[in-house]
Structures are given as C-alpha cells and as structure tokens.
PDB file of C-alpha atoms (C1' of nucleotides) in Angstrom:
ATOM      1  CA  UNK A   1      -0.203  -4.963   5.031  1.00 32.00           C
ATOM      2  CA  UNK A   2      -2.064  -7.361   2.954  1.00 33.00           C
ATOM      3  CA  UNK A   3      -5.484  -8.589   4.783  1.00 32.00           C
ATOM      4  CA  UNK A   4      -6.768 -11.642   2.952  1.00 38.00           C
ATOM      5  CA  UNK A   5      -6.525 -14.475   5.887  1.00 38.00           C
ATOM      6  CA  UNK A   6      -4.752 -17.406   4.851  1.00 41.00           C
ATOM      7  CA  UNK A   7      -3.165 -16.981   2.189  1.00 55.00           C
ATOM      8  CA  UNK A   8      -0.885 -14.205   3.272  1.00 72.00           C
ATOM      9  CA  UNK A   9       2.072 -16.096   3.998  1.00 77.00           C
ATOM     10  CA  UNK A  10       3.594 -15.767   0.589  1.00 78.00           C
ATOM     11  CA  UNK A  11       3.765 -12.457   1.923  1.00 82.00           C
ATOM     12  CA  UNK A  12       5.428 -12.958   4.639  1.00 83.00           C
ATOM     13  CA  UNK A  13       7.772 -15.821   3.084  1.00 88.00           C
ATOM     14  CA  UNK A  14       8.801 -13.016   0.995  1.00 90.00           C
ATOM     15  CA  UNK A  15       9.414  -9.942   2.656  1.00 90.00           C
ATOM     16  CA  UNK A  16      12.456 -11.921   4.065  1.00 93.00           C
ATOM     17  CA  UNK A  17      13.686 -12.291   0.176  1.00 92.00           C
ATOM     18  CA  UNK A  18      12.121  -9.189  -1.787  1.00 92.00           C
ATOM     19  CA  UNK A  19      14.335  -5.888  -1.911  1.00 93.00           C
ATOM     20  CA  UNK A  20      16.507  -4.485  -4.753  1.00 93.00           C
ATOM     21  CA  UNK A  21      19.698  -6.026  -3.299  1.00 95.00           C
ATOM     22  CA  UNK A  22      18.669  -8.544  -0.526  1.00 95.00           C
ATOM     23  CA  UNK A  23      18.560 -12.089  -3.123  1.00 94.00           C
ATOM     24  CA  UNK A  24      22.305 -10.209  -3.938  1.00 94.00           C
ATOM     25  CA  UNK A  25      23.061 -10.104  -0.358  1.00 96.00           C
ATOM     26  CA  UNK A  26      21.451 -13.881   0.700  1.00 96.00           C
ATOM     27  CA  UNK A  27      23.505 -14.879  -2.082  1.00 95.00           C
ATOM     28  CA  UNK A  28      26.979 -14.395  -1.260  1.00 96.00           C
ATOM     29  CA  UNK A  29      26.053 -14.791   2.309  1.00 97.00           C
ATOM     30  CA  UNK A  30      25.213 -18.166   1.803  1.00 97.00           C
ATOM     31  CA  UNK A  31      28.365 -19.334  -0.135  1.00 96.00           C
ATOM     32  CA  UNK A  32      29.205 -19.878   3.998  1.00 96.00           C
ATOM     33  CA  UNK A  33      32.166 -17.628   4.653  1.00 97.00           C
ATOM     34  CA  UNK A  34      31.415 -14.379   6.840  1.00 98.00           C
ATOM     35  CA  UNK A  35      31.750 -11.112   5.335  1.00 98.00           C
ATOM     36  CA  UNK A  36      33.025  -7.903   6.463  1.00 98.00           C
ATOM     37  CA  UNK A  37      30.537  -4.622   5.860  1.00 98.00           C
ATOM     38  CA  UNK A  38      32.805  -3.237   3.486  1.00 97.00           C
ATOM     39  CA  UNK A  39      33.570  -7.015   1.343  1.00 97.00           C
ATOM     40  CA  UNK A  40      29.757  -6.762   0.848  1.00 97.00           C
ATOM     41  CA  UNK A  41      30.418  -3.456  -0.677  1.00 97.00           C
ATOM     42  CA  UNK A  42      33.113  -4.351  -3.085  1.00 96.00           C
ATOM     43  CA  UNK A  43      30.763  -7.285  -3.765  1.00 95.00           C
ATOM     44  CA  UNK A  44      27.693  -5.276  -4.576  1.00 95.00           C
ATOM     45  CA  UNK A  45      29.355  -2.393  -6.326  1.00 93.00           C
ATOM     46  CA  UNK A  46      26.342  -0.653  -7.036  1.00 94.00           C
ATOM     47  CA  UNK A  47      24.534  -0.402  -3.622  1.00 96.00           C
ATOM     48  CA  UNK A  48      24.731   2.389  -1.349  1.00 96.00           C
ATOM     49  CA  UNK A  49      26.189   2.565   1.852  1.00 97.00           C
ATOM     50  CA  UNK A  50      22.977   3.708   3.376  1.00 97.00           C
ATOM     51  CA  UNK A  51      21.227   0.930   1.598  1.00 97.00           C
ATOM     52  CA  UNK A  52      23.273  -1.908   2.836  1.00 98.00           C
ATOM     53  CA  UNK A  53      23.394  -0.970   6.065  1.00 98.00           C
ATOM     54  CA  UNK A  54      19.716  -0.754   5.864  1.00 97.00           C
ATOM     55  CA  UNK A  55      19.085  -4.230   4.552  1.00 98.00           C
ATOM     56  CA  UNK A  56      21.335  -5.865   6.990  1.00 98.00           C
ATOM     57  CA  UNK A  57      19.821  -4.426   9.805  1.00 97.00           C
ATOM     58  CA  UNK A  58      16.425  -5.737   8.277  1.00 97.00           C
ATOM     59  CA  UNK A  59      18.398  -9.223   7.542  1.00 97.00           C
ATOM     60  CA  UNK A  60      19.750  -9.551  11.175  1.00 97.00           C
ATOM     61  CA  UNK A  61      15.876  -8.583  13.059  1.00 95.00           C
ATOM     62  CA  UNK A  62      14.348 -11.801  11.380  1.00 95.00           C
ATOM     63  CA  UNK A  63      17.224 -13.598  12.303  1.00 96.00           C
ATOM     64  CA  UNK A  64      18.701 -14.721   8.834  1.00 97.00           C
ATOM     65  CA  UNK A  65      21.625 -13.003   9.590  1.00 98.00           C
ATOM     66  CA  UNK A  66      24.161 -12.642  12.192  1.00 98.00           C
ATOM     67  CA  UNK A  67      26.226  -9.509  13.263  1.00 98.00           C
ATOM     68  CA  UNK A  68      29.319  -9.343  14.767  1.00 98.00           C
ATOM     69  CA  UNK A  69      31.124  -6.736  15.991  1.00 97.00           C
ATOM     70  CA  UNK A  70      34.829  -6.996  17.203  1.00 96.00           C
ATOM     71  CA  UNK A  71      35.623  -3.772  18.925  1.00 92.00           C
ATOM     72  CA  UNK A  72      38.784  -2.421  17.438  1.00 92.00           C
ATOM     73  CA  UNK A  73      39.866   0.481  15.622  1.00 90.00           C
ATOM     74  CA  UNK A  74      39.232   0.610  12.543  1.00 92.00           C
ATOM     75  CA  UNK A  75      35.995  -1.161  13.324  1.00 95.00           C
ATOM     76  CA  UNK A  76      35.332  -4.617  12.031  1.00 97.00           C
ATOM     77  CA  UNK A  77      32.165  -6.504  11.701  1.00 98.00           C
ATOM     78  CA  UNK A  78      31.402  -9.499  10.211  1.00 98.00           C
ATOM     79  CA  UNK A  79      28.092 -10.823   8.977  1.00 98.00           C
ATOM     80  CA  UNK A  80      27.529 -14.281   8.170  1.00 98.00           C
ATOM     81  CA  UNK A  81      24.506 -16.491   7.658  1.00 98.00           C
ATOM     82  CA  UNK A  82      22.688 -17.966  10.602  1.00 98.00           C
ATOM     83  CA  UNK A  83      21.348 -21.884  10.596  1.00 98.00           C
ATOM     84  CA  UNK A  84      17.906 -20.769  10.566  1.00 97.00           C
ATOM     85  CA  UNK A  85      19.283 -18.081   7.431  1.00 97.00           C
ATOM     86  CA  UNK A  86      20.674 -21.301   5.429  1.00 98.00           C
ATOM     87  CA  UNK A  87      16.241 -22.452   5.374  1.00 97.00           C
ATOM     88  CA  UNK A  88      16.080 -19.980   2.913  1.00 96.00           C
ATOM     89  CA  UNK A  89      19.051 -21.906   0.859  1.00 96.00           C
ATOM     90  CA  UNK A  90      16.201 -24.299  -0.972  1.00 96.00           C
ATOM     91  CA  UNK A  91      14.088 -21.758  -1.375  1.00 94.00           C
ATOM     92  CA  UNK A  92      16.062 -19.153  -2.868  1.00 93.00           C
ATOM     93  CA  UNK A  93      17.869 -21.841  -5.236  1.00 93.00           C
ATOM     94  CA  UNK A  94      14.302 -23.257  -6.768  1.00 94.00           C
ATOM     95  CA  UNK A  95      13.235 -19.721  -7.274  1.00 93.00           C
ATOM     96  CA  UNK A  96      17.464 -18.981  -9.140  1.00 92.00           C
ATOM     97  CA  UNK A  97      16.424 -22.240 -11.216  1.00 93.00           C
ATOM     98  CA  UNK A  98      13.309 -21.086 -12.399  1.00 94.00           C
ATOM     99  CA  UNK A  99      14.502 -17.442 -12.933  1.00 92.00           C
ATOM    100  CA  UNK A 100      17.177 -18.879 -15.009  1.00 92.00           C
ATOM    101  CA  UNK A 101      14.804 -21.163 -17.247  1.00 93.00           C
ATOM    102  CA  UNK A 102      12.363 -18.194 -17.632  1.00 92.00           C
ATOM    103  CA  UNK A 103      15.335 -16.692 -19.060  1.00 90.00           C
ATOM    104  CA  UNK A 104      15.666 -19.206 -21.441  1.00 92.00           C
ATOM    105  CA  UNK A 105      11.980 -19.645 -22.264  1.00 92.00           C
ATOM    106  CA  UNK A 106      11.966 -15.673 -23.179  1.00 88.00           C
ATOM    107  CA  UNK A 107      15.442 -15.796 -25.243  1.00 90.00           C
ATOM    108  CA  UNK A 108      13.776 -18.767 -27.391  1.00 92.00           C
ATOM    109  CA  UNK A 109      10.705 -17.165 -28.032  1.00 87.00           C
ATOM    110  CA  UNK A 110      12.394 -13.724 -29.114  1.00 87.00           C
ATOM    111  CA  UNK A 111      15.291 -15.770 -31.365  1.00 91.00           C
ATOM    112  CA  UNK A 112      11.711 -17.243 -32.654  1.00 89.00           C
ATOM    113  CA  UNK A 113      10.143 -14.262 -33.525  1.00 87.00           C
ATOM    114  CA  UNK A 114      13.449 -12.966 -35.115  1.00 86.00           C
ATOM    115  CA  UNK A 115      13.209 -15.701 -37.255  1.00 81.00           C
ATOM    116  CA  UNK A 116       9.140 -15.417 -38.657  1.00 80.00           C
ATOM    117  CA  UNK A 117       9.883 -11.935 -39.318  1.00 78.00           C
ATOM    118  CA  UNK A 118      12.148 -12.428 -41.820  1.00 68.00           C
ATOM    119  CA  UNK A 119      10.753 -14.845 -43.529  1.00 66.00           C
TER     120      UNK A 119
ATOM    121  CA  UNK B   1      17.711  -2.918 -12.886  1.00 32.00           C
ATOM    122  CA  UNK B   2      20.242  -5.235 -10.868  1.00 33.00           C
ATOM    123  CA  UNK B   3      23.787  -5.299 -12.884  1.00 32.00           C
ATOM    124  CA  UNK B   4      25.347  -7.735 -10.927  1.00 38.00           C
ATOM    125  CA  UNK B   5      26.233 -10.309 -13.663  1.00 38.00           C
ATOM    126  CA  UNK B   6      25.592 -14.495 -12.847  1.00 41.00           C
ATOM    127  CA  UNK B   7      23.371 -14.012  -9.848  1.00 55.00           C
ATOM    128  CA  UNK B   8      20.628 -11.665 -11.151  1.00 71.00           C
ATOM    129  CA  UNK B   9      18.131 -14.788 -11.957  1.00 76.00           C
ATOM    130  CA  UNK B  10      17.038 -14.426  -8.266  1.00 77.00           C
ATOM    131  CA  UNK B  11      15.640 -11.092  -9.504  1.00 82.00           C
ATOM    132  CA  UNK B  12      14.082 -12.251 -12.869  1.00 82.00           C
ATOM    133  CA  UNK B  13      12.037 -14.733 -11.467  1.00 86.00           C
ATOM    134  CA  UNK B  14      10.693 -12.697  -8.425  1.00 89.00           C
ATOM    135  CA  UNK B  15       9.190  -9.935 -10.600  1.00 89.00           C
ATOM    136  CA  UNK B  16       7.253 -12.137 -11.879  1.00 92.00           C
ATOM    137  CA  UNK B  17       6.115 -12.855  -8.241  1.00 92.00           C
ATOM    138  CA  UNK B  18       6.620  -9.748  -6.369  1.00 93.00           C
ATOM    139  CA  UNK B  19       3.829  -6.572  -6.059  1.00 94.00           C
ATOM    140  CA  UNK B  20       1.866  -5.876  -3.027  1.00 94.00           C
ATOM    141  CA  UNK B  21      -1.335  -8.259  -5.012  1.00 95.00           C
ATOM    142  CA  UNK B  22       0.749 -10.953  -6.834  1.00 95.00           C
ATOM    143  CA  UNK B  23       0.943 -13.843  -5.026  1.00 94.00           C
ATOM    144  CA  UNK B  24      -2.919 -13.164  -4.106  1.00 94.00           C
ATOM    145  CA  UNK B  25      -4.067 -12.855  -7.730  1.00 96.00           C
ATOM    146  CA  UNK B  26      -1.461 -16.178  -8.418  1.00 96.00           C
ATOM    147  CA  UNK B  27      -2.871 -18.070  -5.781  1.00 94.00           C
ATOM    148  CA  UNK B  28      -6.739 -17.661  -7.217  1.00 96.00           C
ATOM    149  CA  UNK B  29      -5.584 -18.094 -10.435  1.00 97.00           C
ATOM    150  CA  UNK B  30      -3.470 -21.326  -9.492  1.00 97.00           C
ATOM    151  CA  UNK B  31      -7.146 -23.110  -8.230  1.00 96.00           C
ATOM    152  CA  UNK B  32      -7.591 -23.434 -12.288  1.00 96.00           C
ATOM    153  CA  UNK B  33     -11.136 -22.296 -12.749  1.00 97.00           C
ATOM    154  CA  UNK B  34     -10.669 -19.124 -14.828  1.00 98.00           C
ATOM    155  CA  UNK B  35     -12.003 -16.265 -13.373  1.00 98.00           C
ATOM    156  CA  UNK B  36     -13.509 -13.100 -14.566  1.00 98.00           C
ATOM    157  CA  UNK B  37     -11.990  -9.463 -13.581  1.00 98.00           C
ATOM    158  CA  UNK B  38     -15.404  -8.660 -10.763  1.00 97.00           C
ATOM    159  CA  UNK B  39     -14.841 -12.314  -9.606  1.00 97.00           C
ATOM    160  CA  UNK B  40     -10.686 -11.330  -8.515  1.00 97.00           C
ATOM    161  CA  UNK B  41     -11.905  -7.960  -7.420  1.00 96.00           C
ATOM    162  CA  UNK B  42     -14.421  -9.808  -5.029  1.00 95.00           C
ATOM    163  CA  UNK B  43     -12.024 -11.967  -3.803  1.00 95.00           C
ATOM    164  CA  UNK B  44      -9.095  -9.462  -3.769  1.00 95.00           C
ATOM    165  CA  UNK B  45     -11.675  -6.969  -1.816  1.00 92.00           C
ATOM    166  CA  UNK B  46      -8.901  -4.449  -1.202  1.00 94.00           C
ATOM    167  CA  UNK B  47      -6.998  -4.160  -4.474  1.00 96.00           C
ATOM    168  CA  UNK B  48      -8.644  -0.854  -6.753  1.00 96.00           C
ATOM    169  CA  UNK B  49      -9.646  -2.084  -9.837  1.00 96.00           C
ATOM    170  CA  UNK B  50      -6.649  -0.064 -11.509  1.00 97.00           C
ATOM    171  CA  UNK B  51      -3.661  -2.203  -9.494  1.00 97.00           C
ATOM    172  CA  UNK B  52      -5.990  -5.402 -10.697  1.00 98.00           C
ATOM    173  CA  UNK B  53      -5.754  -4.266 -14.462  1.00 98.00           C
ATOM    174  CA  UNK B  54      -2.156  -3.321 -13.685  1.00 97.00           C
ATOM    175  CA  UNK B  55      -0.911  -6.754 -12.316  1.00 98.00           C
ATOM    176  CA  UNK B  56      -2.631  -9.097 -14.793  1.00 98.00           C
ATOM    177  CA  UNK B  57      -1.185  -6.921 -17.790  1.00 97.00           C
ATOM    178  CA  UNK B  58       2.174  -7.546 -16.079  1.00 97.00           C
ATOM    179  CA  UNK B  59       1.348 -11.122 -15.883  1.00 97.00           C
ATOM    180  CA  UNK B  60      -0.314 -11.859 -19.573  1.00 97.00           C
ATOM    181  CA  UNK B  61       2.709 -10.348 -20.614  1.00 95.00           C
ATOM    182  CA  UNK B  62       4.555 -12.770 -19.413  1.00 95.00           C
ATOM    183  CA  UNK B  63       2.316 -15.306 -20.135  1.00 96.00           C
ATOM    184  CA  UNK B  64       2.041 -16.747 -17.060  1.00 97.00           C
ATOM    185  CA  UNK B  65      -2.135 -15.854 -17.185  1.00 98.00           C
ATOM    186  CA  UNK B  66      -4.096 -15.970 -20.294  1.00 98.00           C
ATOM    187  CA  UNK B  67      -6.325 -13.112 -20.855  1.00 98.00           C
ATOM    188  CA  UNK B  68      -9.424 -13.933 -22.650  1.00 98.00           C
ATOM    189  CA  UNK B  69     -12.471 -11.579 -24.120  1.00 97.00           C
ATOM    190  CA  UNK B  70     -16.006 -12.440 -24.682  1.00 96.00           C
ATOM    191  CA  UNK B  71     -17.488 -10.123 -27.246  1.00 92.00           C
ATOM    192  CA  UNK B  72     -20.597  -9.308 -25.180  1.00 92.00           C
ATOM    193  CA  UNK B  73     -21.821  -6.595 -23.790  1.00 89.00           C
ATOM    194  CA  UNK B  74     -21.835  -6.273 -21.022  1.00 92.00           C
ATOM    195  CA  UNK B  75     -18.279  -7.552 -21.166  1.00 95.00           C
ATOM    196  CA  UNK B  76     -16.901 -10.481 -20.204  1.00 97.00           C
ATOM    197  CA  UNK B  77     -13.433 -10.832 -19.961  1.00 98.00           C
ATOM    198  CA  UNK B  78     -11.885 -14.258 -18.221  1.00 98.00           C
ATOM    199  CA  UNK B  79      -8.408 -14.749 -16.632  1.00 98.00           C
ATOM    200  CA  UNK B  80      -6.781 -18.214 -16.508  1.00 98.00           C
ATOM    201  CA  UNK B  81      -3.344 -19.948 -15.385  1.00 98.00           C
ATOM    202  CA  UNK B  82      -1.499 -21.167 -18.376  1.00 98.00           C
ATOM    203  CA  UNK B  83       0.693 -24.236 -18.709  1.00 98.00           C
ATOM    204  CA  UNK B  84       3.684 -22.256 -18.485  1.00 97.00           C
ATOM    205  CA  UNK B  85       2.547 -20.201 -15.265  1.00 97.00           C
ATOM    206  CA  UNK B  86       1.111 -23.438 -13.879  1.00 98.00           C
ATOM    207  CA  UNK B  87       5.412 -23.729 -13.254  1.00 97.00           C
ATOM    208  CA  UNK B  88       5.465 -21.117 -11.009  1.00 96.00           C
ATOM    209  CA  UNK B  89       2.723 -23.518  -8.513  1.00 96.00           C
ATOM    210  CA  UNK B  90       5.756 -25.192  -6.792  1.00 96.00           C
ATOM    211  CA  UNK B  91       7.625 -22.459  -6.272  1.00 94.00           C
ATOM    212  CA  UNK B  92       5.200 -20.351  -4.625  1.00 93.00           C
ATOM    213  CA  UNK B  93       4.009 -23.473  -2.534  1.00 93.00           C
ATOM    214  CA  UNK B  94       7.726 -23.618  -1.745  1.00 94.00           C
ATOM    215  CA  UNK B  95       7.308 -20.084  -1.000  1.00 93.00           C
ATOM    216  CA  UNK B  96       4.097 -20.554   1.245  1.00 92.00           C
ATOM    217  CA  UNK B  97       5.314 -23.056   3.177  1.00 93.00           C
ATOM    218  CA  UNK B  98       8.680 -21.287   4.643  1.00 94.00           C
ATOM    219  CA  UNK B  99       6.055 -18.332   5.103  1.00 93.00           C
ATOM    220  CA  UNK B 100       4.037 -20.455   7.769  1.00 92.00           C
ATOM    221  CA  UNK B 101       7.069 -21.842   9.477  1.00 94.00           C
ATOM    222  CA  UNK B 102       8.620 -18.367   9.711  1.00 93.00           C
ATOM    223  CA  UNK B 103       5.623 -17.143  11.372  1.00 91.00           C
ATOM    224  CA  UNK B 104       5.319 -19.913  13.681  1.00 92.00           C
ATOM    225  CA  UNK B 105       8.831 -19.662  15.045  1.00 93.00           C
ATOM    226  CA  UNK B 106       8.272 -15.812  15.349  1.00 89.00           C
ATOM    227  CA  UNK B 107       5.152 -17.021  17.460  1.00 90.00           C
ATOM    228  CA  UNK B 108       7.138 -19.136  19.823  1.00 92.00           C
ATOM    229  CA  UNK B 109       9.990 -16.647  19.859  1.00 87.00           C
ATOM    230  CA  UNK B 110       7.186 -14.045  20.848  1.00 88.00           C
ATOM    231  CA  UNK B 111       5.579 -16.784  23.449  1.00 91.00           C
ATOM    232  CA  UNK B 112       8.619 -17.899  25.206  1.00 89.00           C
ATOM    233  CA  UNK B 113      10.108 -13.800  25.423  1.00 88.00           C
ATOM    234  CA  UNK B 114       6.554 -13.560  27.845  1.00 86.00           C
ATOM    235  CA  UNK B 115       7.448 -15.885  29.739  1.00 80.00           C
ATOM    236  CA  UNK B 116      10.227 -15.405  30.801  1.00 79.00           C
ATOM    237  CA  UNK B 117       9.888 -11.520  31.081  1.00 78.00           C
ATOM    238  CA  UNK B 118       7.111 -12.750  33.466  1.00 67.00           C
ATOM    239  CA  UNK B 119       9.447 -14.844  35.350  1.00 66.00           C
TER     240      UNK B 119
ATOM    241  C1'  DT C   1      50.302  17.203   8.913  1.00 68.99           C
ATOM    242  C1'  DG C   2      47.567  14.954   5.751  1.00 68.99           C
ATOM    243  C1'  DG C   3      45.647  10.793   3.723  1.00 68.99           C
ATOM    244  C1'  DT C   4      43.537   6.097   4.168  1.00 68.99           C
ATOM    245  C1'  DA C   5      40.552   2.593   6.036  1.00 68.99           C
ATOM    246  C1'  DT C   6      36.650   1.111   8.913  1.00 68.99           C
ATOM    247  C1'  DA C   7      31.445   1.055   9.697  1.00 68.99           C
ATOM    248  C1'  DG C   8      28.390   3.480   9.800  1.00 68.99           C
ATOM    249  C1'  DT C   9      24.449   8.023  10.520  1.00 68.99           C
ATOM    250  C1'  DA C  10      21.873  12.250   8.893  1.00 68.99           C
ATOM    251  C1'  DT C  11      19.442  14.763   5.675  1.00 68.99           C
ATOM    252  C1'  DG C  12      17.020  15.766   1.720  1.00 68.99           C
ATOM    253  C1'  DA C  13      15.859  14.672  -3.081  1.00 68.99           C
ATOM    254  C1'  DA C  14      14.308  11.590  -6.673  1.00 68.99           C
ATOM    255  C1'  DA C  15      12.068   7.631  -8.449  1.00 68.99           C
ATOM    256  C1'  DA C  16       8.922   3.880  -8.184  1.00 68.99           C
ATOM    257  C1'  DA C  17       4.796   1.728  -6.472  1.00 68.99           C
ATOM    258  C1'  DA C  18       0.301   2.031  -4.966  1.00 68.99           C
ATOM    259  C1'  DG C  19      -4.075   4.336  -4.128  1.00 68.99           C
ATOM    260  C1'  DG C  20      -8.419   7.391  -5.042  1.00 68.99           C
ATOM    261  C1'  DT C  21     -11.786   9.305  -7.772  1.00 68.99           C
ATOM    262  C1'  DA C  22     -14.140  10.119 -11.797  1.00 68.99           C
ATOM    263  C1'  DC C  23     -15.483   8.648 -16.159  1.00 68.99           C
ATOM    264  C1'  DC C  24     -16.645   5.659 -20.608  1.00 68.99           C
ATOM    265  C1'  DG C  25     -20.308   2.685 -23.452  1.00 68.99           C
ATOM    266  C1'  DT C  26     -23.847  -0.619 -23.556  1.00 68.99           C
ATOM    267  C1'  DA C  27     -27.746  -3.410 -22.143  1.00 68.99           C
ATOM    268  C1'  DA C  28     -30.874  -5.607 -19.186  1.00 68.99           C
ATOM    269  C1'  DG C  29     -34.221  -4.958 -15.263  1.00 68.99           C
ATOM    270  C1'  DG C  30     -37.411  -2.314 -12.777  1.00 68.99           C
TER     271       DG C  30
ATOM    272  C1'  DC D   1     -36.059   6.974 -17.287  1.00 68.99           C
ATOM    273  C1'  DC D   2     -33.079   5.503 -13.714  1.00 68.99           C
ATOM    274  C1'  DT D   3     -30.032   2.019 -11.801  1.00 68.99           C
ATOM    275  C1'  DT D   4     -26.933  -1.799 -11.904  1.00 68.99           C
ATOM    276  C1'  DA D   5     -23.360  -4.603 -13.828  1.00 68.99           C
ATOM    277  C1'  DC D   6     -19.341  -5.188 -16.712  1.00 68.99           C
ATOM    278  C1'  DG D   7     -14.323  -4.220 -17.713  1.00 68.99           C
ATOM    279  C1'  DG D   8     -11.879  -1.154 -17.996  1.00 68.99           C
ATOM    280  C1'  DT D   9      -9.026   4.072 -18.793  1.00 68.99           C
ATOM    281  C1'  DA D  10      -7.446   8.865 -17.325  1.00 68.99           C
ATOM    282  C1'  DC D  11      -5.715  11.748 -14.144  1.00 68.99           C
ATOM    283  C1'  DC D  12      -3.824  13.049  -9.868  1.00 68.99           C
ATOM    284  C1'  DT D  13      -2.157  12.240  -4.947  1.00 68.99           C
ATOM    285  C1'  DT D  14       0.058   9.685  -1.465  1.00 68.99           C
ATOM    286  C1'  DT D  15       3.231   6.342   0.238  1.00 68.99           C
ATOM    287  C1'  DT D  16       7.272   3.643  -0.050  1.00 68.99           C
ATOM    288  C1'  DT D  17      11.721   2.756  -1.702  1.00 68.99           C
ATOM    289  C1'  DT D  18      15.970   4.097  -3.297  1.00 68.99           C
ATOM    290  C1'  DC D  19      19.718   7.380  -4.167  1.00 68.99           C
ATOM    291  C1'  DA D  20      23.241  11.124  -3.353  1.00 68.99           C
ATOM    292  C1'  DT D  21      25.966  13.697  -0.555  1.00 68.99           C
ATOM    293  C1'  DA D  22      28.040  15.048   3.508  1.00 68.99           C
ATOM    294  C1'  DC D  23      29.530  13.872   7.986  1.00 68.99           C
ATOM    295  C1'  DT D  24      31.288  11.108  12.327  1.00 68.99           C
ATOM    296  C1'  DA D  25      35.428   8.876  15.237  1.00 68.99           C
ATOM    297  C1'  DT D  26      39.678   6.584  15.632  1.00 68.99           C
ATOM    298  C1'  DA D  27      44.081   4.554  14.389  1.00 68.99           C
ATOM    299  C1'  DC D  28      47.753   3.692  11.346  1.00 68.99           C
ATOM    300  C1'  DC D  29      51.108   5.183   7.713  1.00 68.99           C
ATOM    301  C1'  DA D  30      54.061   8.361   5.432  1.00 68.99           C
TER     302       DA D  30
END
DNA sequence: TGGTATAGTATGAAAAAAGGTACCGTAAGG
DNA sequence: CCTTACGGTACCTTTTTTCATACTATACCA
C-alpha cells in the first residue's frame, strides 16, 4: 500500500485497529470473557452480519483473535481475545484516553465560542 | 458515524489519525521544522497534490497543524505541528512501535513456517 | 407443520475514499 | 516569449468499504 520505507509501520500498527467497527469489536473482546457470533451482534446493534463476519475473519488471520467452533446444532462459536490480542490493550486504551480528552478540548472551545458570541 | 454510546472515543481520536497519508504527513510534521506544501509533496512522493490539500485541511481543522500564508508570490504557504497536535507524538510512537513488533513476529512466524515445511 | 435460533454465504447496490488530469495567476530566469 | 516554480481548485473516474437483502442447514419447540 503505502511505499515510504520506514516509516510505514504506523500503517501497519493500524490496519490491525482501523475499520468502522473493529475498536467496537477489540473493545468488548478485551473485557476477557469469550463471545458468541451472535452476543457480538446484540452488542454491536448496528453492524451487519456480513460485516462482522468479515472483520472477525480479518481479526483471527493476524492472530488477535481466536475462533472456536464447537460442532453442535445450532452451531456455536466463540471468539475471545488471544495473549498476543491483549498487546493491543495499551495501545488501544492511550489512543480511548486521548479520544476522550479531544472530546473535551472541542466541547470547551465550542461552549467558548457560544459564549463571545453573545456578548 | 459509530452510535455505540461510551466506547466511541476509540473512533474520535483515530480520525484524526486514520487516511491512507496521515500518519506520513504527522510523522514529517512531528520533526518540528515547518514545512512548506512542495516540501510534503517531495517527501510524500506518491500522494497527488489534491489528497495533500485534502488531509492538512482535515488536520488545521482540528488544529492539530497550523496552516500559515506568506503573502508572496510566488506563494508560500508553511505547515507546522501545534502544541496541541504535538499530543498526538506519543500516541503515534505508541502506535509505531506495536507496528514494528507486529511485523517482526509475522517475520518469524513466516521464517519458522519454511522451515519446517522444508523439514 | 410452522416458527425460532445458530452462524454464517452470496449477490448486487450504494456510499466513501482516493486518484488523475487539467487548469488558475504571478513572477523570476533564460 | 517561453518555462519553471508555487499552492492550490475543479471536475471526473476508479477503487475500496460498507450496506441490504435473500438464502443455507439443522435441531428444538409448540
């Protein structure tokens, strides 16, 4: 994708996180407990079958996810977060905290301008 | 976009990160010398200049790069980090360095799957 | 017999992101 | 007078991502 050597490991750092629903998916994967294809669903009302099926699969090639399948009928399977997954844990937690003070910043500066314009 | 309620500062903070040239443009920026729109072209060689105006709109809107304008002709317009985006430097370090040691293990993983297919 | 639940796949359409090319005005250099 | 450099904008095409809908098989329950 992107050719500039050396630097392209944000890239690649990324790809692992980036994806309308995959910081969603990371997220409740990483509270610990493994989840059945269908929990994820009710958790993540909005996403598409198609869709999570798709990210898993993407999830579970780089390893940061593990997939289960218990052969019965109905079928079950159960994904849950692999050891080298939980790396991501730090990473995905500095980049919530600054998410939620950029937030902030932008709530402060638009109660600010609120404020100038009626004066 | 994402409607999930709590969880969606994941999402927040990567646009401000995410887009094929981001992290490139970032990572120039994030040296500290300002530099001037041929200068990020020449070191972005790939990017058309219309993605390049693109991105750093995005990010002088959110203030993480300063846009300045000489009034000369021929133009001269210069692009710096500001305090605020200066922030965003340990994040994407944090970002960088899970990048390198995801492609290293995929490099032993790689490695050790020829051997022992050789085997 | 018909409905529900499970974990998907297939297919095509729509939306979003990125790319390609041409063009603008001005001025300095040859 | 022609070319180059500068920092873009306008317009259109291509690629990628996401969405919507229908469909699969099997077992259990009423």
């Amino acid at each position: 994708m992107q050719k500039n050597p050396g630097q392209c490991q944000f890239v690649v750092a990324m790809d692992s996180i980036v994806g309308k629903w995959k910081p969603t998916i990371l997220y409740h994967l990483l509270q610990g407990k493994p989840l059945r294809f269908n929990e994820l669903r009710r958790l993540l009302p909005d996403i598409t079958q198609r869709m999570l099926t798709l990210y898993l699969r993407e999830l579970e090639e780089e390893e940061i996810v593990k997939r289960v399948v218990y052969p019965q009928i109905p079928p079950k399977v159960e994904y849950s977060i692999t050891a080298y997954g939980m790396s991501l844990s730090p990473v995905l937690e500095m980049l919530h905290r600054w998410g939620v003070a950029h937030i902030e910043r932008k709530r402060l500066k638009e109660a600010e301008n609120e404020r100038t314009e009626t004066d």
